[in-house]
Each structure stands twice: as C-alpha cells, then as structure tokens.
Coordinates of N, CA and C in Angstrom, one line a residue:
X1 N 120.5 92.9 98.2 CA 119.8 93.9 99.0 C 119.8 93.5 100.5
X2 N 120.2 94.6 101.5 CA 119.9 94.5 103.0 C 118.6 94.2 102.8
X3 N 118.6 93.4 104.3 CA 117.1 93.2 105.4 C 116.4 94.5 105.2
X4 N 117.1 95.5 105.6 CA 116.8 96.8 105.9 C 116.1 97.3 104.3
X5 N 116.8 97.4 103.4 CA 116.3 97.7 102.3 C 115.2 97.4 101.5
X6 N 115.0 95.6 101.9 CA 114.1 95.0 101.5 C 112.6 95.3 102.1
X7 N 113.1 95.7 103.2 CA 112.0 96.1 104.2 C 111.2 97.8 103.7
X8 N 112.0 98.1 103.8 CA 112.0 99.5 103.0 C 111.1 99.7 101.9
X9 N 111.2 98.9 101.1 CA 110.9 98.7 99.4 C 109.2 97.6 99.7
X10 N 109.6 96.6 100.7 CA 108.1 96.7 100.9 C 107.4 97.2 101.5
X11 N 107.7 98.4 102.7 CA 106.4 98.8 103.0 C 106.4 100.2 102.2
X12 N 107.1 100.4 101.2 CA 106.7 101.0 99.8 C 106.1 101.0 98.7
X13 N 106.0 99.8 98.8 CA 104.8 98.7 97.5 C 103.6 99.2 98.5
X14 N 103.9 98.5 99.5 CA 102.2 98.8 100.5 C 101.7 100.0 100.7
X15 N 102.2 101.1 100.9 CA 101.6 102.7 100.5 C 101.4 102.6 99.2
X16 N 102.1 102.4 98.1 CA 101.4 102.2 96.7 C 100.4 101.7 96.5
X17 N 100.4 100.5 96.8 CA 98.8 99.6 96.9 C 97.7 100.1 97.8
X18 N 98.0 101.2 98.5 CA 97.1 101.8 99.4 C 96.6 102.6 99.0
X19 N 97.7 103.5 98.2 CA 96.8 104.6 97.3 C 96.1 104.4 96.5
X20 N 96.7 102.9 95.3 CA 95.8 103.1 94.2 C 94.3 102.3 94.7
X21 N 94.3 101.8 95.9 CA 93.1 101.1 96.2 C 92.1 102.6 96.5
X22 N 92.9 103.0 97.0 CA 92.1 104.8 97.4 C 91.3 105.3 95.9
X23 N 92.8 105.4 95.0 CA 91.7 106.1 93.6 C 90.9 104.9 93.0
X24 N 90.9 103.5 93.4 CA 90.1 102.9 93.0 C 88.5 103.1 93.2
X25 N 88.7 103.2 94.7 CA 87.2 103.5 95.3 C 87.0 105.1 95.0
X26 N 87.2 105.7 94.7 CA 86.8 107.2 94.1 C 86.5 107.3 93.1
X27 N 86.8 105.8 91.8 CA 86.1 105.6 90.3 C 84.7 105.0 91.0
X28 N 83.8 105.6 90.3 CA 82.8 104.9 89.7 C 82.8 103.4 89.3
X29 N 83.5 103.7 88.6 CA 83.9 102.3 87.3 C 84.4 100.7 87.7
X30 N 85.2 100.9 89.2 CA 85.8 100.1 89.5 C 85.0 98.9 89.9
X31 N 85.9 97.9 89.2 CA 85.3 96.5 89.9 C 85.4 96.1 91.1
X32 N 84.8 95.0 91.9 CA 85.2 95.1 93.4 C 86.5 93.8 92.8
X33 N 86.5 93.1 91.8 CA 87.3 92.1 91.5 C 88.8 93.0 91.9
X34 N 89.0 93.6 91.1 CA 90.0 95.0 91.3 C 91.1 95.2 92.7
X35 N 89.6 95.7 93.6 CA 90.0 95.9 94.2 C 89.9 94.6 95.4
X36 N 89.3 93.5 95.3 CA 89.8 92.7 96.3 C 91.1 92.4 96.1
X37 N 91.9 92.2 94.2 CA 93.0 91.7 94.5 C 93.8 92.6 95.2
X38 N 93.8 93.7 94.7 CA 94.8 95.0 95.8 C 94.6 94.4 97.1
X39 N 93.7 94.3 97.6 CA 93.8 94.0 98.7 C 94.6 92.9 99.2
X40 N 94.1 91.7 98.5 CA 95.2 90.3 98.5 C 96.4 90.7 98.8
X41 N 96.4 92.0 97.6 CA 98.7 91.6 97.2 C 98.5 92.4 98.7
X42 N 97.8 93.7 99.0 CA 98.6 94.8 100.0 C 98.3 93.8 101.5
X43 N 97.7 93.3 101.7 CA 97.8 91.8 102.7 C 99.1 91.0 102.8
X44 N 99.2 90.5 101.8 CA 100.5 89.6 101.6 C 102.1 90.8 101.9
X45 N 101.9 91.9 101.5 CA 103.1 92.8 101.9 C 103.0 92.7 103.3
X46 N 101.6 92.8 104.0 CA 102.0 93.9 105.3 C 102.3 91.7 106.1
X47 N 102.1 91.3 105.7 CA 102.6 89.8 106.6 C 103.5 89.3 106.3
X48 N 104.4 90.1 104.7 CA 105.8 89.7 104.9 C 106.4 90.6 105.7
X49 N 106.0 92.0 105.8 CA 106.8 93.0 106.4 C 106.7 93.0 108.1
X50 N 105.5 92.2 108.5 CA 105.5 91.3 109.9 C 106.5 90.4 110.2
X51 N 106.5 89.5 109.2 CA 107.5 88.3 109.3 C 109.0 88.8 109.6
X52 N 109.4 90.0 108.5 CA 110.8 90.3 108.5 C 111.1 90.7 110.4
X53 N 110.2 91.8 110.3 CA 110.7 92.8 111.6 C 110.1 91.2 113.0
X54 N 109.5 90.8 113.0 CA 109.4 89.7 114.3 C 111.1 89.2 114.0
X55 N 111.2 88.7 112.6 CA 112.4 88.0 112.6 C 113.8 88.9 113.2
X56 N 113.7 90.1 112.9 CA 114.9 91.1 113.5 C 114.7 90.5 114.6
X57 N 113.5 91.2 115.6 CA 113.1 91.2 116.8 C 113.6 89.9 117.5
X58 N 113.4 88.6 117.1 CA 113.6 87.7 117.5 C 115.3 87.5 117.5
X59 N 115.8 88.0 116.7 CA 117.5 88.0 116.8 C 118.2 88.8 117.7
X60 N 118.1 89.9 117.7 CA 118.4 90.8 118.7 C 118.0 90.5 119.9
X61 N 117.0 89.2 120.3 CA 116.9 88.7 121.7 C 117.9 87.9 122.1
X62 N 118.0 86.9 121.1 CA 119.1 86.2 121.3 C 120.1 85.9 121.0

C-alpha cells in the first residue's frame, strides 16, 4: 500500500472511531471504560496520521 493510501485508510478508521464514540455518548448504557478506549485508539490514529504527513512535508523540503 502507498503512503498515500495508508494515509487515506487512516484517517478513515479516525472518522469511524469518531462516530462510534458519538453513538456511544447518545447510549445511556455506555461505559466511560468504552469510551476512553475509543479515544486512546482515535488518539493514536490522528498522531500517526501527523507523523506520516510532517514526514511527506519534511521530504518535499529537502
């Protein structure tokens, strides 16, 4: 898989994990356990999806 693709595909997980943390908080039912991990993983996507694009960024400088 391209840079590009990979990139693609995760900030696609991250709108995923965005939504279901949405219908999470609109249950009643939900644990906060739940939803801290969503948060964890959708954390960890948006700082690899930092990492990639600085790393473009940084190549195309030099």
């Amino acid at each position: 898989m391209s840079i590009e693709g990979h990139l693609v595909e995760l900030e696609r997980r991250h709108e995923a994990i965005e939504r279901e943390i949405k219908s999470y908080l609109a249950s009643p039912a939900t644990s906060s356990e739940e939803v801290s991990e969503l948060k964890r993983r959708k954390l960890q996507l948006k700082d690899e999806i930092t990492r990639i694009q600085r790393d473009r960024a940084n190549r195309k400088i030099n």
